[in-house]
Coordinates of N, CA and C in Angstrom, one line a residue:
F207 N 23.2 90.4 89.6 CA 24.7 91.5 88.5 C 26.2 91.0 89.2
T208 N 26.9 90.9 88.7 CA 28.5 91.1 89.5 C 29.2 92.2 89.7
T209 N 28.5 93.5 89.3 CA 29.3 94.5 89.5 C 27.8 95.4 89.5
E210 N 28.8 96.7 90.1 CA 27.8 98.4 90.2 C 27.1 98.3 88.7
Q211 N 28.6 98.3 88.1 CA 28.3 99.0 86.7 C 27.3 98.3 85.8
E212 N 27.5 97.2 85.7 CA 26.7 96.1 84.8 C 25.4 96.3 85.5
R213 N 25.3 96.8 86.9 CA 23.2 97.1 86.9 C 23.3 98.3 86.4
Q214 N 23.9 99.4 86.4 CA 23.5 100.5 86.1 C 23.4 100.8 84.6
L215 N 24.4 99.1 83.6 CA 24.1 99.8 82.1 C 23.0 99.1 82.0
S216 N 22.7 98.0 82.8 CA 21.7 96.8 82.6 C 19.9 97.7 82.4
S217 N 20.2 98.9 83.8 CA 19.0 99.3 83.4 C 18.4 100.3 82.8
K218 N 19.0 100.9 81.7 CA 19.6 101.8 80.7 C 19.1 100.6 79.1
S219 N 19.5 99.3 78.9 CA 19.6 98.7 78.1 C 18.1 98.2 77.9
Y220 N 17.1 98.0 78.6 CA 16.7 97.1 78.3 C 15.1 97.7 78.3
W221 N 13.8 97.8 77.4 CA 12.4 98.2 77.2 C 11.7 97.8 78.4
L222 N 11.1 98.7 79.4 CA 9.9 98.0 79.9 C 11.4 97.4 81.3
Y223 N 12.3 97.9 81.9 CA 13.3 97.1 82.9 C 12.5 97.6 83.7
N224 N 12.3 96.3 84.6 CA 11.8 96.2 86.3 C 11.9 95.4 86.2
A225 N 13.0 95.1 87.3 CA 13.6 94.1 88.0 C 14.2 94.3 89.8
N226 N 14.4 93.5 90.4 CA 14.8 93.7 92.2 C 16.0 93.4 92.1
E227 N 16.9 94.4 91.7 CA 18.1 94.0 91.6 C 18.7 94.2 93.0
K228 N 20.2 93.6 92.4 CA 21.1 93.2 93.6 C 22.6 92.6 93.0
V229 N 23.0 93.1 93.4 CA 24.9 93.0 93.1 C 25.4 91.9 93.7
M230 N 25.7 90.9 93.1 CA 26.0 89.9 94.1 C 27.6 89.4 93.6
G231 N 28.2 88.5 94.9 CA 30.0 88.1 94.9 C 30.0 87.5 93.0
Y232 N 31.0 87.8 92.8 CA 31.5 86.9 91.6 C 32.4 85.5 92.2
G233 N 31.6 84.4 92.3 CA 31.6 83.1 92.9 C 33.6 82.9 91.9
T234 N 34.5 82.9 92.4 CA 35.7 82.4 92.1 C 36.4 81.8 93.0
F235 N 37.4 80.9 93.4 CA 38.0 80.5 93.9 C 39.4 81.5 93.8
D236 N 40.4 80.8 95.2 CA 41.4 81.5 95.6 C 42.3 81.3 95.5
P237 N 43.4 82.0 94.7 CA 44.6 81.6 94.2 C 45.7 80.7 94.7
P238 N 46.3 79.4 94.0 CA 47.1 78.7 94.6 C 47.7 79.4 95.7
S239 N 48.2 79.0 96.6 CA 48.9 79.6 97.9 C 50.4 79.5 97.6
D240 N 51.0 78.6 96.8 CA 52.4 78.5 97.5 C 53.0 79.7 96.6
I241 N 53.6 80.7 97.1 CA 53.0 81.8 96.5 C 55.0 81.9 95.5
E242 N 55.7 82.0 97.0 CA 57.5 81.2 96.7 C 57.4 80.8 95.1
R243 N 56.9 79.2 95.5 CA 57.5 79.0 94.2 C 57.1 78.9 93.0
Q244 N 55.7 80.1 93.0 CA 54.9 80.7 91.9 C 56.1 81.5 91.4
R245 N 56.1 82.2 92.3 CA 57.7 83.2 91.6 C 58.4 82.7 91.1
R246 N 59.6 81.8 92.2 CA 60.6 80.9 91.8 C 60.3 80.5 89.4
I247 N 59.3 80.0 89.6 CA 59.1 79.6 88.8 C 59.4 80.4 87.9
F248 N 57.6 81.4 87.6 CA 58.0 82.5 86.8 C 59.6 83.1 86.5
L249 N 60.5 83.8 87.6 CA 61.2 83.8 87.0 C 62.5 83.0 86.9
Q250 N 62.1 82.1 86.5 CA 63.2 81.4 86.1 C 62.7 81.0 84.4
S251 N 61.7 81.0 84.3 CA 61.5 81.3 83.1 C 61.5 82.4 82.4
F252 N 61.6 84.0 82.8 CA 62.4 85.3 82.6 C 63.1 85.6 82.8
S253 N 64.2 85.5 82.9 CA 65.3 85.6 84.2 C 65.7 86.6 83.6
N254 N 65.7 87.5 82.6 CA 65.7 88.9 82.6 C 65.1 89.8 83.1
L255 N 64.2 89.5 83.6 CA 63.3 90.1 85.2 C 63.5 90.2 86.5
R256 N 64.7 89.6 86.7 CA 65.0 89.7 88.0 C 66.0 90.9 88.3
G257 N 65.6 91.2 89.4 CA 66.0 92.7 89.7 C 64.9 93.7 89.3
K258 N 64.0 93.6 88.1 CA 63.3 94.7 87.5 C 62.3 94.7 88.5
R259 N 61.4 96.1 87.9 CA 60.4 96.2 88.9 C 59.2 96.4 87.4
F260 N 58.0 95.4 87.3 CA 57.1 95.9 85.9 C 56.1 95.9 86.0
F261 N 54.9 96.6 85.2 CA 53.5 96.8 85.4 C 53.5 95.1 84.3
L262 N 52.2 94.7 84.5 CA 51.9 93.2 84.1 C 50.3 94.3 83.0
F263 N 50.5 93.2 82.1 CA 49.1 93.5 81.1 C 49.0 91.6 81.1
L264 N 47.9 91.1 81.3 CA 47.7 89.9 80.6 C 46.3 89.5 80.4
S265 N 46.2 89.3 79.0 CA 44.8 89.2 78.7 C 44.8 89.0 77.6
R266 N 44.2 88.2 76.4 CA 44.5 87.9 74.6 C 45.0 89.6 74.1
I267 N 45.1 89.3 73.1 CA 45.6 90.9 73.1 C 45.0 90.8 71.7
H268 N 44.0 92.1 71.9 CA 43.2 92.0 70.9 C 42.8 93.7 70.8
P269 N 42.3 94.2 69.5 CA 42.1 95.5 69.6 C 41.3 96.3 70.8
K270 N 40.3 95.7 71.0 CA 39.4 96.0 72.9 C 39.8 96.6 74.1
K271 N 41.6 95.5 73.6 CA 41.9 95.5 75.3 C 42.7 96.5 75.7
G272 N 42.8 97.7 74.4 CA 43.7 98.7 74.8 C 45.4 98.9 75.0
L273 N 45.9 97.4 74.7 CA 47.4 97.3 74.3 C 48.3 98.5 73.8
D274 N 47.5 98.9 72.7 CA 48.1 100.3 72.3 C 48.5 101.8 72.9
I275 N 47.3 101.8 74.2 CA 47.0 102.4 75.4 C 48.3 102.6 75.8
L276 N 48.4 101.5 76.3 CA 49.4 100.9 77.6 C 50.4 101.3 76.9
I277 N 51.1 100.9 75.9 CA 52.6 100.9 75.3 C 53.1 102.7 75.4
D278 N 51.6 103.5 74.0 CA 51.9 104.9 73.9 C 52.4 105.3 75.7
A279 N 51.4 105.1 77.0 CA 51.3 105.3 78.0 C 53.1 105.0 78.8
F280 N 53.3 103.7 78.8 CA 54.5 102.9 79.6 C 55.8 104.6 79.1
A281 N 55.7 104.6 77.2 CA 57.0 105.3 76.6 C 57.2 106.5 77.3
S282 N 55.7 107.1 78.1 CA 56.0 108.5 78.9 C 56.4 108.2 80.0
V283 N 56.5 107.0 80.4 CA 57.1 107.0 82.3 C 57.8 106.4 82.4
V284 N 58.8 105.4 81.2 CA 59.6 104.6 81.1 C 61.0 105.4 81.9
S285 N 61.5 106.6 81.4 CA 62.4 107.2 82.2 C 62.2 107.3 83.6
E286 N 61.1 107.3 84.3 CA 60.9 107.8 85.9 C 62.4 106.6 86.7
D287 N 62.2 105.7 85.8 CA 62.9 104.5 86.7 C 63.7 103.1 85.8
P288 N 65.1 103.6 85.4 CA 66.1 102.4 84.3 C 65.5 101.1 84.6
S289 N 64.8 100.5 85.9 CA 64.6 99.4 86.2 C 63.1 98.8 85.5
L290 N 62.3 99.8 85.5 CA 61.2 100.2 84.8 C 61.1 99.2 83.6
H291 N 59.6 98.1 83.8 CA 59.9 97.0 82.3 C 58.4 96.6 82.6
L292 N 57.6 96.4 81.6 CA 56.7 96.0 80.9 C 56.3 94.4 80.4
V293 N 55.2 94.0 81.1 CA 55.5 92.5 80.9 C 54.0 91.8 79.9
I294 N 53.8 92.0 78.6 CA 52.8 91.9 78.2 C 52.3 90.4 77.7
A295 N 51.8 89.5 78.3 CA 51.4 88.5 78.0 C 50.3 87.8 78.0
G296 N 49.5 87.1 77.2 CA 48.6 86.4 76.2 C 48.8 86.0 75.2
P297 N 47.7 85.6 74.8 CA 47.6 84.5 73.6 C 47.5 85.7 71.9
D298 N 48.0 85.9 71.0 CA 48.1 87.1 69.7 C 47.2 85.9 68.7
Q299 N 45.8 86.2 68.5 CA 44.7 85.3 68.1 C 45.1 86.2 66.6
L300 N 45.3 87.3 66.9 CA 44.5 87.9 65.6 C 46.3 88.4 64.8
G301 N 47.4 88.0 65.9 CA 48.6 88.5 65.1 C 48.8 90.1 65.1
M302 N 48.8 90.5 66.0 CA 49.0 92.2 66.5 C 50.2 92.2 66.8
V303 N 50.9 91.3 67.5 CA 52.1 91.6 68.1 C 53.2 91.9 67.5
K304 N 53.3 92.0 66.2 CA 54.4 92.2 65.3 C 54.2 94.1 65.3
S305 N 52.6 94.7 64.2 CA 52.7 95.9 64.8 C 53.4 96.7 66.0
L306 N 53.0 95.8 67.4 CA 52.8 96.4 68.1 C 54.3 96.5 68.7
R307 N 55.0 95.7 68.6 CA 56.0 95.6 68.5 C 57.1 96.5 67.9
S308 N 56.9 96.6 66.3 CA 57.6 97.9 65.6 C 56.8 99.3 66.3
H309 N 55.6 99.5 67.0 CA 55.7 100.6 67.1 C 56.7 100.7 68.9
A310 N 56.3 100.0 69.1 CA 57.7 99.9 70.5 C 59.2 100.2 70.3
V311 N 59.3 100.1 69.1 CA 60.7 99.9 68.7 C 60.6 101.5 67.8
E312 N 59.8 102.1 67.1 CA 59.6 103.0 67.0 C 59.8 104.6 68.1
L313 N 58.7 104.1 69.6 CA 58.9 104.8 70.2 C 60.6 104.7 71.4
G314 N 61.1 103.8 71.1 CA 62.6 103.4 71.5 C 61.9 102.1 72.7
I315 N 60.8 101.7 73.2 CA 61.4 101.3 74.6 C 61.2 99.6 74.2
D316 N 61.2 99.1 72.8 CA 61.2 97.8 72.7 C 62.0 96.3 73.8
D317 N 63.2 97.7 74.3 CA 64.2 96.8 75.4 C 63.6 96.9 76.6
R318 N 62.9 97.3 77.0 CA 61.8 97.5 77.8 C 60.5 97.0 78.1
I319 N 60.4 95.8 77.4 CA 59.1 95.1 76.8 C 59.3 94.0 77.3
T320 N 58.8 93.0 77.6 CA 59.0 91.3 77.6 C 57.6 91.2 76.9
W321 N 57.3 89.9 76.0 CA 56.3 89.3 75.4 C 56.4 88.4 75.4
A322 N 55.3 87.7 76.8 CA 55.8 86.5 77.6 C 54.9 85.4 76.6
G323 N 54.2 85.9 75.7 CA 53.5 85.0 75.3 C 52.0 84.0 75.9
M324 N 51.6 83.4 76.3 CA 50.6 83.4 76.8 C 50.9 82.0 78.0
L325 N 51.2 82.8 79.1 CA 50.8 82.4 80.5 C 49.6 81.3 81.4
T326 N 50.1 80.0 81.6 CA 48.8 79.4 82.3 C 49.6 79.3 83.9
G327 N 48.6 78.3 84.4 CA 49.0 78.2 86.1 C 50.1 78.5 86.8
D328 N 51.1 78.1 87.4 CA 52.3 78.8 88.2 C 53.2 79.5 87.6
L329 N 53.1 80.0 86.4 CA 53.8 81.2 85.3 C 52.3 82.5 85.5
K330 N 51.1 82.6 84.8 CA 50.3 83.2 85.4 C 50.7 83.3 86.9
W331 N 50.2 82.8 87.7 CA 50.3 83.2 89.0 C 51.6 83.9 89.6
G332 N 52.6 83.2 88.9 CA 53.8 83.3 89.8 C 54.2 85.3 88.6
A333 N 53.3 85.6 87.8 CA 53.5 86.9 87.0 C 52.8 88.3 87.9
F334 N 51.5 87.5 88.4 CA 51.0 88.3 89.4 C 52.0 88.5 90.7
R335 N 52.6 87.4 91.1 CA 53.1 87.3 91.8 C 54.3 88.5 92.4
C336 N 54.8 88.8 90.8 CA 55.9 89.4 90.5 C 55.8 90.4 90.5
A337 N 54.7 90.8 89.6 CA 54.9 92.8 89.3 C 54.2 93.4 90.6
E338 N 54.3 94.8 90.4 CA 54.1 95.6 91.4 C 52.5 96.2 90.6
L339 N 52.2 96.3 89.8 CA 50.8 96.7 88.9 C 50.6 96.1 87.9
F340 N 49.2 95.7 87.6 CA 48.9 95.0 87.0 C 47.7 96.6 85.6
C341 N 48.0 96.2 85.0 CA 47.5 98.0 84.1 C 46.8 97.2 82.9
F342 N 45.4 97.4 82.7 CA 44.8 97.0 81.8 C 43.2 98.0 81.5
P343 N 43.5 99.0 80.1 CA 43.0 99.7 79.9 C 42.5 99.6 78.4
S344 N 41.4 98.4 79.0 CA 40.3 98.4 77.9 C 39.4 99.2 77.8
R345 N 38.7 98.8 76.2 CA 37.8 99.9 76.0 C 36.3 99.3 75.9
Q346 N 36.3 98.1 76.7 CA 35.3 97.2 77.1 C 35.4 95.9 77.6
E347 N 35.0 95.6 78.7 CA 35.0 94.6 79.3 C 34.1 93.9 80.0
N348 N 33.1 93.4 80.1 CA 32.1 92.6 80.6 C 32.4 92.6 82.4
F349 N 33.2 92.2 82.9 CA 33.6 92.0 84.2 C 35.6 92.4 84.3
G350 N 36.2 91.4 83.4 CA 37.7 91.9 84.1 C 37.6 90.8 84.4
V351 N 37.9 88.8 84.5 CA 37.9 88.1 85.9 C 39.6 88.9 86.1
V352 N 40.6 88.7 85.4 CA 41.9 89.0 85.4 C 42.2 90.0 86.5
V353 N 41.2 90.9 86.2 CA 41.3 92.2 87.4 C 41.1 90.9 88.7
A354 N 40.4 91.1 88.9 CA 39.7 89.8 90.0 C 40.9 88.8 90.4
E355 N 41.9 88.7 89.6 CA 42.3 87.3 90.3 C 44.3 87.9 90.4
A356 N 43.9 89.5 89.4 CA 45.2 90.1 90.2 C 45.1 90.7 91.5
L357 N 43.7 91.6 91.6 CA 43.5 91.2 93.0 C 43.4 90.4 93.9
A358 N 43.3 89.2 93.8 CA 43.0 87.8 95.2 C 44.7 87.6 95.3
C359 N 45.2 88.0 94.1 CA 46.9 88.0 95.0 C 47.5 89.0 95.4
G360 N 46.8 90.1 95.6 CA 47.4 91.3 96.2 C 47.8 92.1 95.6
L361 N 47.6 91.9 94.2 CA 48.2 92.7 93.7 C 47.6 94.2 92.8
P362 N 48.3 95.3 93.2 CA 46.8 96.5 92.6 C 46.7 96.9 91.3
V363 N 45.3 97.0 90.5 CA 45.4 97.8 89.2 C 45.5 99.1 89.0
A364 N 45.2 99.1 87.8 CA 44.9 100.7 87.1 C 44.2 99.9 86.1
I365 N 42.9 99.9 85.9 CA 42.1 100.0 84.8 C 41.1 100.8 84.5
S366 N 40.6 100.8 83.3 CA 40.1 101.8 82.9 C 38.4 102.0 83.5
E367 N 38.0 103.2 82.9 CA 36.2 102.9 83.4 C 35.8 102.0 82.8
P368 N 35.4 101.5 81.4 CA 34.9 100.8 80.7 C 35.1 99.3 80.9
V369 N 36.1 98.6 81.9 CA 36.4 97.9 83.3 C 35.1 97.5 84.0
N370 N 34.5 96.8 83.5 CA 33.0 96.9 84.7 C 33.2 96.5 86.0
I371 N 34.5 95.9 86.6 CA 34.5 95.9 88.0 C 35.1 97.5 88.3
S372 N 35.5 98.1 87.5 CA 35.8 99.4 87.8 C 35.3 100.0 89.1
I373 N 34.5 100.1 89.3 CA 33.7 101.3 90.1 C 34.2 100.1 91.6
E374 N 33.6 98.9 91.7 CA 34.0 98.6 93.2 C 35.7 98.7 93.3
V375 N 36.6 98.9 92.1 CA 38.1 98.7 92.6 C 38.3 100.3 93.3
A376 N 37.6 101.8 92.9 CA 37.8 102.7 93.2 C 37.2 103.0 94.6
N377 N 35.6 102.5 94.6 CA 35.4 102.7 95.8 C 36.3 101.5 97.2
S378 N 36.4 100.5 96.6 CA 37.8 99.8 97.6 C 39.1 100.5 97.6
N379 N 39.3 101.4 96.9 CA 41.1 101.7 96.7 C 41.9 100.3 96.6
A380 N 41.4 100.2 95.7 CA 42.2 98.2 94.8 C 42.8 99.1 94.1
G381 N 43.3 100.0 93.7 CA 43.5 100.6 92.4 C 43.5 101.9 91.8
L382 N 43.6 102.2 90.9 CA 43.9 103.7 89.7 C 42.5 103.3 88.6
V383 N 41.7 104.2 88.6 CA 40.5 103.7 87.7 C 40.8 105.1 86.9
F384 N 40.5 105.0 85.1 CA 41.3 106.2 85.2 C 40.3 105.9 83.5
N385 N 40.1 107.5 82.3 CA 39.4 106.8 81.2 C 40.2 106.3 80.2
D386 N 39.6 105.8 78.9 CA 40.9 105.2 78.5 C 41.4 105.6 76.9
S387 N 42.4 106.2 77.4 CA 42.9 107.4 76.9 C 44.5 107.2 77.6
V388 N 45.0 107.5 76.4 CA 46.9 107.8 76.8 C 47.0 108.5 77.4
V389 N 46.3 109.4 77.6 CA 46.8 110.8 78.6 C 46.3 110.1 79.9
A390 N 45.2 109.9 79.7 CA 44.8 109.4 81.6 C 45.5 108.6 81.9
T391 N 46.2 107.4 80.9 CA 46.8 106.2 81.3 C 48.2 106.3 81.9
Q392 N 48.4 107.3 81.0 CA 49.8 108.6 81.3 C 49.7 108.6 82.8
H393 N 48.9 109.7 83.0 CA 48.9 109.8 84.5 C 48.6 109.3 85.9
A394 N 47.6 108.0 85.7 CA 47.7 106.8 86.4 C 48.6 105.9 86.7
L395 N 49.6 105.3 85.7 CA 51.2 104.8 86.2 C 52.2 106.3 86.0
Y396 N 52.3 107.3 86.2 CA 53.3 108.4 86.5 C 52.8 108.1 88.3
Q397 N 51.1 108.4 88.6 CA 51.2 108.5 90.1 C 50.9 107.8 90.4
W398 N 51.1 106.1 89.9 CA 51.9 104.9 90.6 C 53.1 105.1 91.2
L399 N 53.8 105.5 90.4 CA 55.1 105.4 90.4 C 55.5 106.3 91.8
H400 N 54.6 107.8 91.8 CA 55.4 108.7 93.2 C 54.0 108.1 94.2
F401 N 53.4 106.8 93.9 CA 52.9 106.6 95.3 C 54.1 106.4 96.7
T402 N 53.7 106.9 97.6 CA 54.7 105.9 98.8 C 54.5 104.8 99.1
K403 N 55.6 104.6 99.7 CA 55.2 102.7 100.0 C 54.3 102.3 100.8
A404 N 53.4 103.7 101.8 CA 52.8 103.1 102.7 C 51.4 103.3 101.0
Q405 N 51.4 104.2 100.8 CA 50.1 104.0 99.7 C 50.2 102.8 98.4
K406 N 51.1 102.2 97.9 CA 51.1 101.2 97.7 C 50.8 99.7 99.1
S407 N 50.9 100.1 100.2 CA 51.1 98.6 100.8 C 49.5 99.2 101.1
V408 N 48.8 100.3 101.4 CA 47.4 100.2 101.3 C 46.3 99.5 100.4
M409 N 46.8 99.9 99.0 CA 46.3 99.0 98.4 C 46.3 98.3 98.0
R410 N 47.7 97.2 98.3 CA 47.5 95.8 97.9 C 46.7 95.1 98.7
E411 N 46.8 95.8 100.3 CA 45.6 95.2 101.2 C 44.4 95.1 100.5

């Protein structure tokens, strides 16, 4: 198993389950190391984000990913800081962006959201390097490789419990874990915004 949550779920899912269980490390490569170059490339492409602090969502845009939850929660905390922004990156495979943007307009926050489309290479790593929190309130996620990528860049995460790496994140104090609801997501974002610099630094480590 790659996560403790996966191990727990498997023991309840299979008839006559009997195994010598072991949670193993997930085999990944370190992210590219040229951090300043990645940041520069990202901000050159998204110059509107210079001087902004922003939360990052990076995944395919799909109903199960909880992007609707995130937008509603973000709308509830956006007044905390006029420089606060949300970057939404990922391929729109089902044509959801139009309705999500309309909802953001209704909430009065469309000007606080950047729809970046799919990011790859230095642009993707630059997004991780420039963001202050990775947000992923997914309704179901087998592992969440993108969460591991964020953590590998020293980026704290705010993820929902159905993301199967959530137990490891909570146990290592690498981020905030909450249930996949608007209220819980809002609370997590508010909690992050009111952390001290020292608390945020510990999470980044």
